[in-house]
CSV table of C-alpha atoms in Angstrom, one decimal:
chain,number,residue,atom,x,y,z
A,213,MET,CA,104.8,34.8,271.3
A,214,ARG,CA,106.6,34.8,268.3
A,215,ILE,CA,106.3,31.8,265.9
A,216,LEU,CA,108.7,30.8,263.2
A,217,LEU,CA,107.5,28.3,260.8
A,218,LEU,CA,109.4,26.2,259.1
A,219,ASP,CA,107.5,23.9,256.7
A,220,LYS,CA,104.7,24.3,254.6
A,221,ASN,CA,102.0,23.2,256.9
A,222,HIS,CA,97.6,22.9,257.0
A,223,PRO,CA,97.2,27.3,256.2
A,224,LEU,CA,94.2,26.9,259.2
A,225,ILE,CA,97.7,26.7,262.1
A,226,THR,CA,98.3,30.4,260.5
A,227,GLU,CA,95.5,31.2,259.8
A,228,GLN,CA,93.5,31.1,263.7
A,229,LEU,CA,97.2,32.0,265.2
A,230,LEU,CA,97.0,35.5,263.7
A,231,ALA,CA,93.9,35.4,265.4
A,232,LYS,CA,94.9,35.1,268.5
A,233,ASN,CA,97.7,37.9,268.0
A,234,PHE,CA,100.5,36.0,267.7
A,235,ILE,CA,103.1,37.1,265.6
A,236,LEU,CA,104.0,34.5,263.0
A,237,GLU,CA,106.6,34.4,260.5
A,238,GLU,CA,107.5,31.6,257.2
A,239,ASP,CA,110.6,30.1,256.3
A,240,PHE,CA,110.4,27.7,253.8
A,241,TYR,CA,113.7,27.5,252.3
A,242,SER,CA,117.3,28.7,254.4
A,243,THR,CA,119.2,26.2,256.0
A,244,TYR,CA,120.1,25.4,258.7
A,245,GLU,CA,122.6,28.0,259.3
A,246,GLU,CA,120.8,30.6,257.9
A,247,VAL,CA,117.5,29.6,260.7
A,248,LEU,CA,120.3,29.3,263.5
A,249,LYS,CA,121.5,33.1,262.8
A,250,LYS,CA,118.0,34.7,264.3
A,251,ILE,CA,116.3,31.4,266.2
A,252,GLU,CA,116.6,33.5,269.3
A,253,LEU,CA,114.3,35.4,268.3
A,254,TYR,CA,111.7,32.9,268.4
A,255,ASP,CA,109.4,32.0,271.6
A,256,GLY,CA,108.7,29.4,269.0
A,257,ILE,CA,108.7,26.9,265.9
A,258,ILE,CA,106.3,24.7,263.7
A,259,ILE,CA,108.3,22.6,262.0
A,260,ARG,CA,107.8,19.1,260.2
A,261,SER,CA,110.9,17.3,259.7
A,262,ARG,CA,112.7,19.4,257.1
A,263,ILE,CA,115.7,21.0,259.5
A,264,PRO,CA,117.3,18.4,262.6
A,265,LEU,CA,117.5,21.1,265.7
A,266,ASP,CA,119.8,18.9,267.5
A,267,GLN,CA,121.2,20.0,270.8
A,268,ASN,CA,123.5,22.9,269.0
A,269,PHE,CA,120.4,24.4,267.9
A,270,LEU,CA,118.1,23.8,270.5
A,271,GLU,CA,120.8,25.7,272.4
A,272,LYS,CA,121.3,29.0,270.6
A,273,ALA,CA,117.6,29.2,271.1
A,274,LYS,CA,117.6,31.4,273.5
A,275,ASN,CA,114.3,32.6,274.9
A,276,LEU,CA,112.9,29.2,272.9
A,277,LYS,CA,109.6,28.2,274.5
A,278,PHE,CA,108.6,26.0,273.1
A,279,ILE,CA,108.3,23.2,269.6
A,280,ALA,CA,104.9,21.9,267.5
A,281,ARG,CA,106.0,19.6,265.6
A,282,VAL,CA,102.9,18.6,262.5
A,283,GLY,CA,103.8,14.8,262.7
A,284,ALA,CA,104.0,12.2,265.2
A,285,GLY,CA,108.1,11.4,265.3
A,286,MET,CA,109.6,13.4,267.6
A,287,GLU,CA,113.5,12.2,266.6
A,288,ASN,CA,114.0,15.3,264.1
A,289,ILE,CA,114.7,16.9,267.5
A,290,HIS,CA,117.7,16.2,270.1
A,291,ILE,CA,114.9,15.4,272.8
A,292,PRO,CA,117.3,15.3,276.4
A,293,THR,CA,118.8,18.6,274.8
A,294,ALA,CA,115.1,20.4,275.2
A,295,GLU,CA,114.0,19.2,277.7
A,296,LYS,CA,117.0,20.6,280.1
A,297,LEU,CA,116.5,23.3,278.4
A,298,GLY,CA,112.4,23.7,279.6
A,299,ILE,CA,111.5,23.9,275.9
A,300,GLN,CA,107.8,21.7,275.5
A,301,LEU,CA,107.5,19.7,272.6
A,302,ILE,CA,104.3,19.3,271.4
A,303,ASN,CA,103.0,16.9,268.9
A,304,SER,CA,100.1,15.2,267.0
A,305,PRO,CA,99.5,11.8,266.2
A,306,GLU,CA,96.4,12.4,267.1
A,307,GLY,CA,96.0,13.4,264.1
A,308,ASN,CA,96.8,10.9,261.5
A,309,ARG,CA,96.7,8.0,263.2
A,310,ASP,CA,93.4,7.4,261.0
A,311,SER,CA,94.8,7.6,258.7
A,312,VAL,CA,97.6,5.8,258.5
A,313,ALA,CA,95.7,2.0,260.3
A,314,GLU,CA,93.4,2.6,256.8
A,315,HIS,CA,96.8,2.2,254.8
A,316,VAL,CA,97.9,-0.3,256.7
A,317,ILE,CA,94.5,-2.6,255.9
A,318,GLY,CA,94.9,-1.5,252.9
A,319,MET,CA,98.4,-2.3,252.3
A,320,LEU,CA,97.9,-6.1,253.7
A,321,LEU,CA,93.8,-6.9,251.7
A,322,ILE,CA,96.7,-5.7,248.6
A,323,ILE,CA,98.9,-8.7,249.0
A,324,MET,CA,97.5,-11.1,250.4
A,325,HIS,CA,94.4,-10.6,248.0
A,326,ARG,CA,97.3,-10.1,245.2
A,327,LEU,CA,95.5,-7.0,244.0
A,328,ASN,CA,98.1,-4.8,241.8
A,329,ILE,CA,99.4,-8.2,241.2
A,330,ALA,CA,95.9,-9.7,239.3
A,331,SER,CA,95.2,-6.2,238.1
A,332,ASN,CA,98.9,-5.3,236.3
A,333,GLU,CA,98.5,-9.0,234.8
A,334,VAL,CA,95.0,-9.1,233.3
A,335,LYS,CA,96.3,-4.7,232.1
A,336,ASN,CA,98.6,-7.4,230.3
A,337,GLY,CA,96.4,-9.8,229.0
A,338,ILE,CA,96.9,-12.2,231.6
A,339,TRP,CA,93.7,-14.6,233.3
A,340,LEU,CA,95.2,-16.5,236.2
A,341,ARG,CA,92.9,-17.5,238.7
A,342,GLU,CA,94.2,-20.8,241.0
A,343,GLU,CA,97.9,-18.7,240.6
A,344,ASN,CA,95.9,-16.0,242.3
A,345,ARG,CA,94.0,-17.1,244.9
A,346,GLY,CA,94.8,-15.0,247.9
A,347,ASP,CA,94.7,-15.4,251.7
A,348,GLU,CA,91.6,-14.4,253.8
A,349,LEU,CA,92.8,-11.4,256.9
A,350,LEU,CA,89.2,-14.2,258.8
A,351,GLY,CA,90.5,-15.5,261.2
A,352,LYS,CA,95.1,-14.0,261.4
A,353,THR,CA,96.6,-13.6,264.9
A,354,ILE,CA,98.0,-10.3,264.5
A,355,GLY,CA,100.9,-9.2,266.5
A,356,LEU,CA,101.5,-4.9,266.8
A,357,ILE,CA,104.2,-3.9,268.5
A,358,GLY,CA,103.5,-0.4,270.3
A,359,TYR,CA,99.8,0.7,271.0
A,360,GLY,CA,100.1,4.1,271.2
A,361,ASN,CA,97.6,6.3,268.6
A,362,MET,CA,98.2,4.9,265.3
A,363,GLY,CA,98.1,0.9,266.9
A,364,LYS,CA,94.8,1.7,268.6
A,365,ALA,CA,93.3,3.2,265.4
A,366,THR,CA,94.7,0.0,263.4
A,367,ALA,CA,93.8,-2.6,266.6
A,368,LYS,CA,90.4,-1.3,265.7
A,369,ARG,CA,90.0,-1.4,262.3
A,370,LEU,CA,91.4,-4.9,262.3
A,371,SER,CA,88.6,-6.3,265.1
A,372,GLY,CA,86.2,-5.4,262.2
A,373,PHE,CA,87.9,-8.3,260.2
A,374,GLY,CA,87.3,-11.1,262.7
A,375,CYS,CA,91.1,-11.2,263.7
A,376,LYS,CA,92.3,-12.0,266.4
A,377,VAL,CA,94.4,-8.6,267.5
A,378,ILE,CA,97.4,-8.7,270.0
A,379,PHE,CA,99.9,-6.3,270.8
A,380,TYR,CA,102.8,-5.5,272.9
A,381,ASP,CA,104.1,-2.4,274.7
A,382,ILE,CA,106.7,-1.0,277.2
A,383,LEU,CA,104.2,1.2,278.6
A,384,PRO,CA,101.4,-1.3,281.3
A,385,ASN,CA,97.9,-2.3,281.1
A,386,LEU,CA,97.3,-0.8,277.8
A,387,SER,CA,94.7,-3.7,276.9
A,388,ASP,CA,90.6,-2.9,275.7
A,389,GLU,CA,88.3,-4.7,273.5
A,390,HIS,CA,89.8,-4.5,269.9
A,391,ALA,CA,92.8,-6.0,271.1
A,392,GLN,CA,95.5,-7.2,273.7
A,393,GLN,CA,98.4,-6.7,275.0
A,394,VAL,CA,101.0,-10.0,275.7
A,395,SER,CA,104.9,-9.8,276.4
A,396,LEU,CA,107.2,-9.9,273.7
A,397,GLU,CA,108.0,-12.9,273.0
A,398,GLU,CA,104.1,-14.4,273.5
A,399,LEU,CA,103.0,-11.8,270.6
A,400,LYS,CA,106.2,-13.8,268.5
A,401,GLU,CA,104.8,-16.9,269.3
A,402,LYS,CA,101.5,-16.2,267.4
A,403,ALA,CA,101.2,-13.3,264.9
A,404,GLU,CA,100.7,-14.9,261.9
A,405,ILE,CA,100.8,-10.2,260.7
A,406,ILE,CA,103.1,-8.3,262.4
A,407,SER,CA,102.9,-4.4,262.2
A,408,LEU,CA,105.1,-1.4,263.6
A,409,HIS,CA,103.5,1.1,265.2
A,410,ILE,CA,106.8,2.8,267.4
A,411,PRO,CA,108.4,6.1,266.8
A,412,LEU,CA,112.4,5.8,265.7
A,413,THR,CA,114.9,5.3,269.3
A,414,SER,CA,117.8,3.9,270.8
A,415,ASP,CA,115.5,1.2,272.0
A,416,THR,CA,113.9,0.6,268.4
A,417,HIS,CA,116.6,1.0,265.7
A,418,TYR,CA,116.5,-2.2,263.7
A,419,LEU,CA,114.3,-3.4,266.1
A,420,ILE,CA,113.7,-6.3,263.1
A,421,ASN,CA,116.6,-8.2,263.1
A,422,ASP,CA,117.7,-11.8,262.0
A,423,GLU,CA,117.0,-11.6,265.6
A,424,PHE,CA,113.8,-11.2,265.7
A,425,ILE,CA,112.4,-13.1,262.4
A,426,ASN,CA,114.4,-16.0,264.2
A,427,GLU,CA,112.5,-16.5,266.7
A,428,MET,CA,108.8,-15.9,264.8
A,429,LYS,CA,107.5,-18.7,265.4
A,430,ASN,CA,105.1,-18.3,262.0
A,431,ASP,CA,106.1,-17.6,259.2
A,432,PHE,CA,104.2,-13.8,258.5
A,433,TYR,CA,103.0,-11.1,256.7
A,434,PHE,CA,105.2,-7.3,257.6
A,435,VAL,CA,103.8,-4.2,257.6
A,436,ASN,CA,105.8,-1.0,258.6
A,437,THR,CA,104.4,2.5,258.8
A,438,ALA,CA,106.4,3.8,261.4
A,439,ARG,CA,109.8,4.2,260.8
A,440,GLY,CA,112.0,2.6,258.1
A,441,LYS,CA,115.5,2.2,260.7
A,442,ASN,CA,113.0,0.3,262.7
A,443,VAL,CA,113.7,-2.7,260.9
A,444,ARG,CA,117.2,-3.8,259.7
A,445,THR,CA,116.7,-3.8,255.5
A,446,LYS,CA,118.8,-6.6,254.9
A,447,SER,CA,117.5,-8.7,257.1
A,448,LEU,CA,114.0,-8.5,255.7
A,449,VAL,CA,115.8,-9.2,252.2
A,450,GLU,CA,116.8,-12.4,253.2
A,451,ALA,CA,113.3,-13.3,255.4
A,452,LEU,CA,111.2,-12.4,252.4
A,453,LYS,CA,113.7,-14.6,249.3
A,454,ILE,CA,113.8,-17.7,252.0
A,455,GLY,CA,109.8,-17.3,252.8
A,456,LYS,CA,109.9,-16.7,256.5
A,457,VAL,CA,108.4,-13.6,255.6
A,458,LYS,CA,105.6,-14.5,253.6
A,459,GLY,CA,105.2,-10.6,251.5
A,460,ALA,CA,105.9,-7.4,253.5
A,461,CYS,CA,104.3,-4.0,252.5
A,462,LEU,CA,107.2,-1.1,253.9
A,463,ASP,CA,105.7,3.1,254.0
A,464,VAL,CA,109.2,4.0,255.2
A,465,LEU,CA,112.2,2.7,254.5
A,466,GLU,CA,115.9,2.3,256.3
A,467,TYR,CA,117.0,4.8,253.1
A,468,GLU,CA,115.3,7.6,253.2
A,469,GLN,CA,116.7,11.2,253.8
A,470,SER,CA,115.6,12.6,257.3
A,471,SER,CA,113.8,14.5,256.1
A,472,PHE,CA,111.9,11.7,254.5
A,473,GLU,CA,111.5,13.6,251.0
A,474,ASN,CA,113.2,11.3,248.5
A,475,LEU,CA,115.4,7.9,248.7
A,476,ASP,CA,119.1,8.9,250.6
A,477,THR,CA,121.2,9.3,246.7
A,478,SER,CA,124.4,9.6,248.4
A,479,THR,CA,124.8,6.5,249.0
A,480,SER,CA,124.6,5.3,245.2
A,481,LEU,CA,120.6,4.0,245.6
A,482,ASN,CA,119.8,5.5,242.2
A,483,LYS,CA,122.9,3.8,240.8
A,484,GLY,CA,121.7,0.2,241.3
A,485,GLU,CA,124.5,-0.2,244.0
A,486,ASN,CA,122.4,-1.1,246.8
A,487,GLU,CA,120.9,-5.3,246.1
A,488,ASP,CA,118.4,-5.1,249.4
A,489,LEU,CA,117.3,-1.7,247.8
A,490,GLN,CA,116.5,-3.3,244.2
A,491,TYR,CA,115.1,-6.5,245.8
A,492,LEU,CA,112.1,-4.6,247.9
A,493,LEU,CA,111.6,-2.4,244.3
A,494,ASN,CA,111.8,-5.6,241.6
A,495,SER,CA,109.9,-8.2,244.4
A,496,GLU,CA,106.4,-9.2,243.9
A,497,LYS,CA,106.3,-9.9,247.7
A,498,VAL,CA,106.8,-6.6,248.2
A,499,ILE,CA,104.5,-3.0,248.1
A,500,LEU,CA,105.6,0.9,248.7
A,501,THR,CA,104.6,3.2,249.4
A,502,PRO,CA,106.7,6.5,249.6
A,503,HIS,CA,106.4,7.7,253.2
A,504,ILE,CA,102.9,8.6,253.0
A,505,ALA,CA,100.3,6.5,255.9
A,506,GLY,CA,99.0,9.1,257.8
A,507,TRP,CA,99.2,12.0,254.3
A,508,THR,CA,95.8,12.0,253.2
A,509,HIS,CA,93.1,15.7,252.3
A,510,GLN,CA,91.7,14.9,256.0
A,511,SER,CA,95.3,14.1,258.5
A,512,LYS,CA,96.6,17.5,256.8
A,513,GLU,CA,94.0,19.2,258.4
A,514,LYS,CA,93.9,17.0,261.5
A,515,LEU,CA,97.3,17.2,262.6
A,516,ALA,CA,97.2,21.0,261.4
A,517,GLN,CA,94.0,21.4,264.7
A,518,PHE,CA,95.4,19.6,267.0
A,519,ILE,CA,98.7,21.7,266.7
A,520,VAL,CA,96.7,25.0,266.6
A,521,ASP,CA,94.8,23.3,270.0
A,522,LYS,CA,97.8,22.4,271.3
A,523,ILE,CA,99.2,25.6,271.8
A,524,LEU,CA,96.5,27.7,272.6
A,525,ALA,CA,96.4,25.6,275.6
A,526,SER,CA,99.4,26.3,276.7
A,527,PHE,CA,100.5,29.8,275.6
A,528,CYS,CA,97.0,31.6,275.7
């Protein structure tokens, strides 16, 4: 089989597939239009997020048998067209679930115990103790939205902190020793911390909005390591300003490029014209990271290995 690799990944992908006599071509720089001209030559594609595989792209990929995304989310692929054409879709959420779970814990500890704030103050000669009293995870009820690989790994770690973990998922009967499945209404009634672990779909776009936030009984901390557009930023900022959201930990932003490589500068975000973004950038109640929750040295290798294993299981 002839496979096109459109993004740089761990070298084990190339090494192991070549060892199984796959024919590989690396193309990390061609544009969408340039790739489109040759896509019919390939049986498989391995991607991250650089090029969108839309309906037009897939219809021109006459011989394509599979698309493998080194990661979890598949929103860069027009799934209905892929399914219609019989193209197998492969991803590797198992590879970065541990990294994401640790990132969630780390962000929560930082914001709830004011670690960044206190550290920066001390480095600037300011020694404040009472003002930097923390808020413990112990005893908190944490609501996870989505209970796939990321949600389960996060629940496992949170349970060790003495938290009560509940979750909502569209699939039934997922409760385990780490977390209890509840309705979305019950989650809004009980949760003191919300963490998102969902894909970006038409149903989850702006899931966190004015209505959702207003229906939360408790003031709450909010964590998003899923997708930026799961959250209506303006709603989140307004809730932070009035204290309904006590603090926000955001690894992803609504304003990211589709490739996740940077913010979308086409909307003048770097010119200070987006007041909501400016609030997030300047507020002590917000922690931001550049889409790195699943981005460890270990996850890079694991993501790649799961992809190779799944390709070999299907095509060898």
